[in-house]
XYZ file of C-alpha atoms in Angstrom:
381
model
C 40.213 3.351 -2.774
C 41.376 -0.307 -0.493
C 38.768 -1.248 1.887
C 40.055 -4.437 4.559
C 37.993 -5.581 7.211
C 39.708 -7.013 10.205
C 37.548 -9.864 12.412
C 38.863 -11.091 15.480
C 37.234 -13.944 17.228
C 34.554 -13.241 19.306
C 36.412 -14.179 22.832
C 39.709 -11.554 21.833
C 37.844 -8.684 23.651
C 39.906 -5.862 22.254
C 39.758 -2.448 23.557
C 39.486 0.420 20.466
C 43.011 1.467 21.511
C 44.256 -2.598 20.590
C 41.765 -2.487 17.359
C 44.048 1.005 16.733
C 47.051 -0.957 17.269
C 46.267 -3.817 15.263
C 45.247 -1.651 12.305
C 48.104 0.618 12.481
C 50.772 -2.324 12.930
C 48.655 -4.230 9.555
C 48.790 -1.156 7.313
C 52.572 -1.005 8.047
C 53.479 -4.702 7.312
C 50.701 -4.034 4.045
C 53.436 -1.320 2.677
C 50.236 0.887 3.199
C 52.047 3.054 7.052
C 52.091 6.635 5.526
C 48.508 6.562 3.438
C 45.640 8.098 4.485
C 43.005 6.373 6.110
C 40.007 5.594 8.336
C 39.071 2.967 11.031
C 35.489 2.352 11.922
C 34.557 -0.143 14.355
C 31.210 -1.858 13.389
C 29.332 -4.109 16.003
C 26.288 -5.227 13.505
C 27.155 -8.367 14.991
C 28.149 -11.027 17.754
C 31.773 -10.512 16.393
C 32.550 -7.184 16.673
C 34.997 -5.979 13.889
C 36.686 -2.947 12.344
C 36.847 -1.782 8.637
C 39.489 0.210 7.257
C 39.476 2.033 4.320
C 42.409 4.031 2.875
C 43.689 4.953 -1.129
C 46.260 3.234 -2.891
C 48.020 5.464 -4.644
C 50.446 7.624 -3.288
C 51.109 11.307 -3.383
C 52.779 11.531 -6.750
C 50.123 9.493 -7.890
C 51.633 5.950 -8.538
C 50.095 3.301 -7.438
C 51.139 1.114 -4.355
C 51.817 -2.366 -4.393
C 49.255 -4.577 -4.763
C 50.946 -8.012 -6.072
C 49.769 -11.153 -4.145
C 47.698 -9.057 -1.683
C 46.258 -11.590 -0.283
C 48.806 -13.711 0.490
C 50.761 -11.162 1.873
C 47.501 -10.307 4.480
C 47.011 -14.114 5.131
C 51.321 -13.395 6.611
C 50.558 -9.748 8.501
C 47.323 -11.561 9.567
C 49.582 -14.470 11.226
C 52.258 -12.604 12.722
C 49.981 -10.633 14.452
C 48.053 -13.218 16.371
C 51.147 -15.123 17.546
C 52.138 -11.534 18.625
C 49.388 -10.831 20.424
C 48.300 -14.204 21.558
C 44.649 -13.859 19.272
C 43.054 -17.000 18.057
C 44.355 -18.124 15.098
C 42.233 -18.172 12.118
C 41.500 -22.066 11.009
C 40.073 -23.705 7.938
C 37.586 -26.270 7.504
C 37.002 -29.322 5.227
C 33.278 -29.326 4.060
C 32.424 -33.649 4.422
C 29.791 -35.282 2.725
C 27.768 -35.480 5.756
C 28.388 -31.897 6.951
C 24.375 -30.754 7.901
C 23.613 -27.163 6.269
C 22.304 -24.922 8.286
C 20.119 -21.900 8.249
C 22.461 -18.397 8.369
C 23.021 -17.104 11.883
C 23.165 -12.986 11.546
C 24.958 -13.528 15.035
C 27.812 -15.151 13.248
C 30.588 -14.955 10.058
C 27.785 -14.225 7.112
C 30.602 -14.966 4.630
C 31.790 -17.650 6.412
C 27.849 -19.278 6.581
C 27.111 -18.105 2.901
C 29.838 -20.155 1.142
C 29.546 -22.996 3.236
C 25.894 -23.267 2.612
C 26.322 -22.571 -1.054
C 29.072 -25.199 -0.931
C 27.142 -27.786 0.227
C 23.917 -27.065 -1.839
C 25.849 -27.299 -5.086
C 27.427 -30.564 -3.646
C 24.532 -32.301 -2.922
C 21.476 -30.972 -4.416
C 20.760 -31.165 -8.280
C 18.490 -27.983 -9.850
C 18.530 -26.866 -13.199
C 17.392 -23.240 -13.368
C 18.389 -20.172 -11.249
C 15.019 -20.255 -9.419
C 15.348 -23.923 -8.218
C 18.801 -22.999 -7.305
C 17.061 -19.788 -5.466
C 14.415 -22.541 -3.586
C 17.228 -24.582 -2.349
C 18.934 -21.850 -1.441
C 15.665 -19.708 0.204
C 15.210 -22.869 3.044
C 18.710 -21.384 4.569
C 18.359 -17.808 4.165
C 20.462 -17.195 1.295
C 19.903 -16.009 -2.077
C 21.696 -15.408 -5.463
C 21.235 -13.171 -8.497
C 22.390 -12.930 -12.185
C 24.491 -10.059 -12.663
C 24.218 -9.700 -16.775
C 25.325 -6.269 -18.506
C 27.892 -5.094 -20.977
C 30.672 -2.912 -20.686
C 32.441 -1.056 -24.122
C 30.770 -3.966 -25.803
C 32.201 -6.698 -23.666
C 29.495 -8.888 -21.804
C 30.309 -9.971 -18.746
C 28.058 -12.631 -16.440
C 28.570 -13.246 -12.868
C 26.356 -13.659 -9.274
C 25.720 -12.153 -6.268
C 24.762 -13.929 -3.293
C 22.779 -12.115 0.160
C 22.109 -13.175 3.449
C 18.552 -12.897 4.764
C 16.579 -12.913 7.371
C 13.412 -15.726 8.112
C 11.296 -13.447 5.459
C 13.974 -13.235 3.156
C 14.959 -9.782 3.198
C 18.873 -8.679 3.130
C 20.985 -8.236 6.122
C 23.863 -7.446 4.825
C 26.023 -6.586 1.572
C 25.871 -8.936 -0.525
C 28.681 -10.705 -1.458
C 29.954 -11.509 -5.275
C 30.279 -14.806 -6.286
C 34.891 -14.625 -6.711
C 34.964 -13.574 -2.760
C 33.076 -17.100 -1.813
C 35.193 -19.349 -4.293
C 34.953 -21.180 -7.916
C 32.174 -23.076 -6.783
C 29.742 -20.550 -6.286
C 30.534 -18.959 -9.608
C 28.365 -18.552 -12.750
C 30.107 -21.198 -14.851
C 30.031 -23.392 -11.660
C 26.430 -23.323 -11.406
C 25.976 -23.683 -14.958
C 27.938 -26.278 -15.550
C 25.512 -27.871 -12.406
C 22.399 -27.353 -14.287
C 23.771 -29.151 -17.020
C 24.980 -32.338 -15.187
C 21.173 -32.168 -13.395
C 19.646 -32.540 -16.135
C 21.707 -36.091 -17.248
C 20.855 -37.155 -13.272
C 17.467 -35.889 -12.651
C 14.697 -38.807 -12.108
C 11.087 -36.970 -11.243
C 9.454 -40.244 -10.970
C 10.231 -40.807 -6.974
C 8.994 -37.115 -6.447
C 6.215 -37.135 -8.000
C 4.774 -40.197 -6.590
C 4.865 -38.878 -3.189
C 3.423 -35.223 -4.138
C 0.381 -36.739 -6.545
C -0.260 -38.968 -2.817
C -0.561 -36.044 -0.658
C -2.289 -33.718 -3.431
C -5.179 -36.001 -3.441
C -5.887 -36.213 0.123
C -4.584 -32.732 1.532
C -7.362 -31.050 3.308
C -6.160 -27.333 2.374
C -2.680 -25.974 1.499
C -1.244 -26.465 5.193
C -2.066 -29.866 5.330
C -0.688 -30.488 1.834
C 2.873 -28.549 3.508
C 2.694 -30.201 6.143
C 2.177 -33.884 4.925
C 4.975 -33.440 1.871
C 7.190 -32.559 5.223
C 6.246 -36.264 6.416
C 7.437 -37.217 3.058
C 10.798 -34.904 3.532
C 9.911 -32.762 0.866
C 9.810 -29.316 1.563
C 7.679 -26.984 -1.032
C 8.050 -23.483 -1.699
C 5.632 -20.832 -2.798
C 5.809 -17.757 -4.414
C 3.177 -15.318 -3.933
C 1.321 -12.027 -6.029
C 0.689 -9.124 -3.763
C -2.867 -10.480 -4.540
C -2.043 -13.853 -2.902
C -2.085 -15.845 -6.005
C 0.600 -18.615 -5.845
C 2.371 -17.554 -8.966
C 5.545 -20.370 -8.615
C 5.529 -23.513 -7.059
C 9.035 -25.090 -6.083
C 9.421 -28.972 -4.535
C 12.640 -29.633 -2.830
C 12.935 -33.328 -2.068
C 15.656 -34.283 0.445
C 15.785 -37.864 -0.357
C 16.509 -38.222 -3.939
C 18.430 -34.363 -3.581
C 16.608 -32.810 -6.023
C 14.760 -29.707 -7.267
C 11.840 -29.433 -9.215
C 9.724 -26.405 -9.960
C 5.791 -27.847 -10.076
C 5.847 -27.564 -13.644
C 8.710 -30.570 -14.343
C 5.916 -33.018 -12.159
C 3.505 -32.270 -15.247
C 0.501 -29.412 -15.427
C -1.124 -30.783 -12.616
C 1.431 -29.625 -10.246
C 1.844 -26.590 -11.936
C 1.798 -22.868 -9.709
C -1.504 -22.238 -11.710
C -3.243 -25.578 -10.898
C -1.375 -25.726 -6.795
C -3.389 -21.904 -6.446
C -6.676 -23.997 -7.879
C -6.427 -26.761 -6.303
C -6.012 -25.066 -2.349
C -7.041 -20.944 -3.466
C -10.017 -21.737 -5.199
C -11.085 -25.652 -4.654
C -14.741 -24.516 -5.819
C -13.208 -24.598 -9.756
C -10.189 -26.894 -9.264
C -9.855 -30.443 -11.357
C -10.279 -33.672 -9.497
C -6.859 -35.409 -10.022
C -6.744 -39.424 -10.012
C -3.305 -40.606 -9.387
C -1.829 -42.609 -12.339
C 1.666 -43.449 -10.149
C 2.257 -46.285 -7.028
C 2.063 -45.786 -3.955
C 4.439 -43.231 -2.240
C 7.976 -44.410 -0.040
C 7.444 -42.595 3.363
C 10.407 -41.410 4.184
C 10.822 -40.147 8.292
C 11.084 -36.232 9.468
C 14.658 -34.912 10.145
C 15.083 -33.585 13.430
C 14.741 -29.745 13.103
C 18.014 -27.377 14.158
C 18.917 -24.021 13.881
C 22.222 -23.355 14.294
C 24.735 -22.703 11.576
C 27.772 -22.186 13.306
C 30.552 -24.159 14.227
C 32.637 -24.855 17.248
C 36.770 -22.694 17.146
C 39.222 -24.086 18.802
C 38.805 -22.802 22.420
C 42.005 -20.469 23.488
C 41.979 -17.890 26.222
C 43.738 -14.883 24.289
C 46.589 -12.633 25.866
C 46.395 -9.565 24.820
C 45.795 -7.787 28.211
C 42.004 -7.834 28.340
C 39.546 -5.059 29.884
C 37.897 -6.599 32.371
C 6.574 -6.824 -4.148
C 6.122 -10.139 -3.800
C 5.427 -12.278 -0.821
C 7.449 -15.971 -0.375
C 6.979 -18.897 1.501
C 8.955 -21.135 2.314
C 8.353 -24.589 4.503
C 11.321 -25.453 4.703
C 14.680 -24.010 6.923
C 14.200 -25.518 10.154
C 15.093 -29.189 9.228
C 18.735 -30.105 9.033
C 19.240 -32.339 6.044
C 22.264 -34.587 6.326
C 22.820 -37.381 3.026
C 25.722 -39.682 3.037
C 27.628 -40.596 -0.383
C 30.633 -41.453 -1.304
C 33.802 -38.894 -1.463
C 34.290 -39.346 -4.765
C 31.279 -37.790 -5.513
C 32.302 -34.063 -4.587
C 35.659 -34.400 -6.675
C 34.416 -31.011 -7.803
C 34.360 -29.575 -4.561
C 37.523 -30.717 -2.418
C 38.714 -27.507 -1.961
C 38.659 -26.439 1.882
C 36.435 -23.058 2.857
C 38.754 -20.607 4.939
C 37.807 -20.883 8.162
C 36.617 -18.302 10.402
C 39.895 -15.883 9.916
C 41.102 -13.210 11.974
C 41.129 -11.103 9.184
C 38.621 -10.834 6.353
C 39.522 -8.396 3.194
C 37.646 -7.705 0.052
C 35.374 -4.882 -1.478
C 31.521 -4.990 -1.289
C 29.840 -5.741 -4.825
C 29.086 -2.372 -6.517
C 28.206 -2.511 -10.288
C 30.074 1.024 -11.152
C 33.087 0.159 -9.382
C 33.661 -3.666 -11.184
C 32.667 -1.653 -14.743
C 35.485 1.151 -13.995
C 37.922 -1.645 -12.764
C 37.303 -4.205 -15.880
C 38.138 -1.217 -18.260
C 41.126 -0.371 -16.403
C 42.608 -3.614 -17.277
C 41.317 -3.611 -20.587
C 43.484 -0.573 -20.631
C 46.732 -2.498 -18.796
C 46.775 -5.331 -21.267
C 46.278 -2.971 -24.193
C 49.220 -0.404 -22.925
C 49.300 3.042 -23.686
C 48.091 4.698 -26.914
C 51.083 6.119 -29.051
C 50.358 8.969 -30.681
C 52.217 9.970 -33.790
């Protein structure tokens, strides 16, 4: 089965007949014009788009050519853009000073998730999936490992989710391979290892310790940390007990589980301090006066402007999660050489995007078929 999603620019207001023309011509050029297919118009976001589902074997059971599918698809979509005077797909380069913004449900989710994952990986230091998810959660993105074994072979991957403000998934997840190499398990594991050598907890601990001793309550603790450019992600049990705490220091660009700062800042200590103040131990900091960093102005938008162009296609008239971040636009200026591992451009707002959503059963079947193809047919004597 082949699943294709065609996503015109929001300013290209197409009728259902025009969508059908594009879909038919696209399939013809791709070599699937004689195959049965279904076209479904999707309006879950402001960018109306269509999904095409077809089969990749002909009536004789022969598999159709899918070699260089992405390259061929890109050539076809470019031709269709020119033929029907549609907005052209664009590409953008991630720059060191580009702000990270929260996911906008009305925008191109794949593009936004890819941008967020890439920029977080470029700028922040973290050592575990939990810390990685803490920084991603500020921008309404979540990552989950996919580990398993197929025919005795282990595989390890990552899947990314776009979420709403409460952490609820709002769309089909994206496999890391659909976003780019920078999002892969290998890339993120490498980031863990490199971060271990670079992280210095002392600056963050100084500021957290200062706030911890004077905060009147949990809300005051959170607010004062934000004044020092630190977000804190708290995780709760259903009973309301804090079982996880992660500090995100946007000045040092580090993500630190509370226990990394010391047991006095662990989840249990934070819970006792603010949920059971009578039992909380007295803590006297042994660190210097903190450095005050001014807060960063809030932002919400996570979409990027596209080049304006009038289209000439005939148009008709059970655990809770609390994040204290996500409303800030965090920027950092570093040398371009710091990002040498991430210098490939992310695809822009493609007119057409192609690919299947993640499905564990399909993934295992695909791997099994690839191994059979490599081994070749078994001969019986």
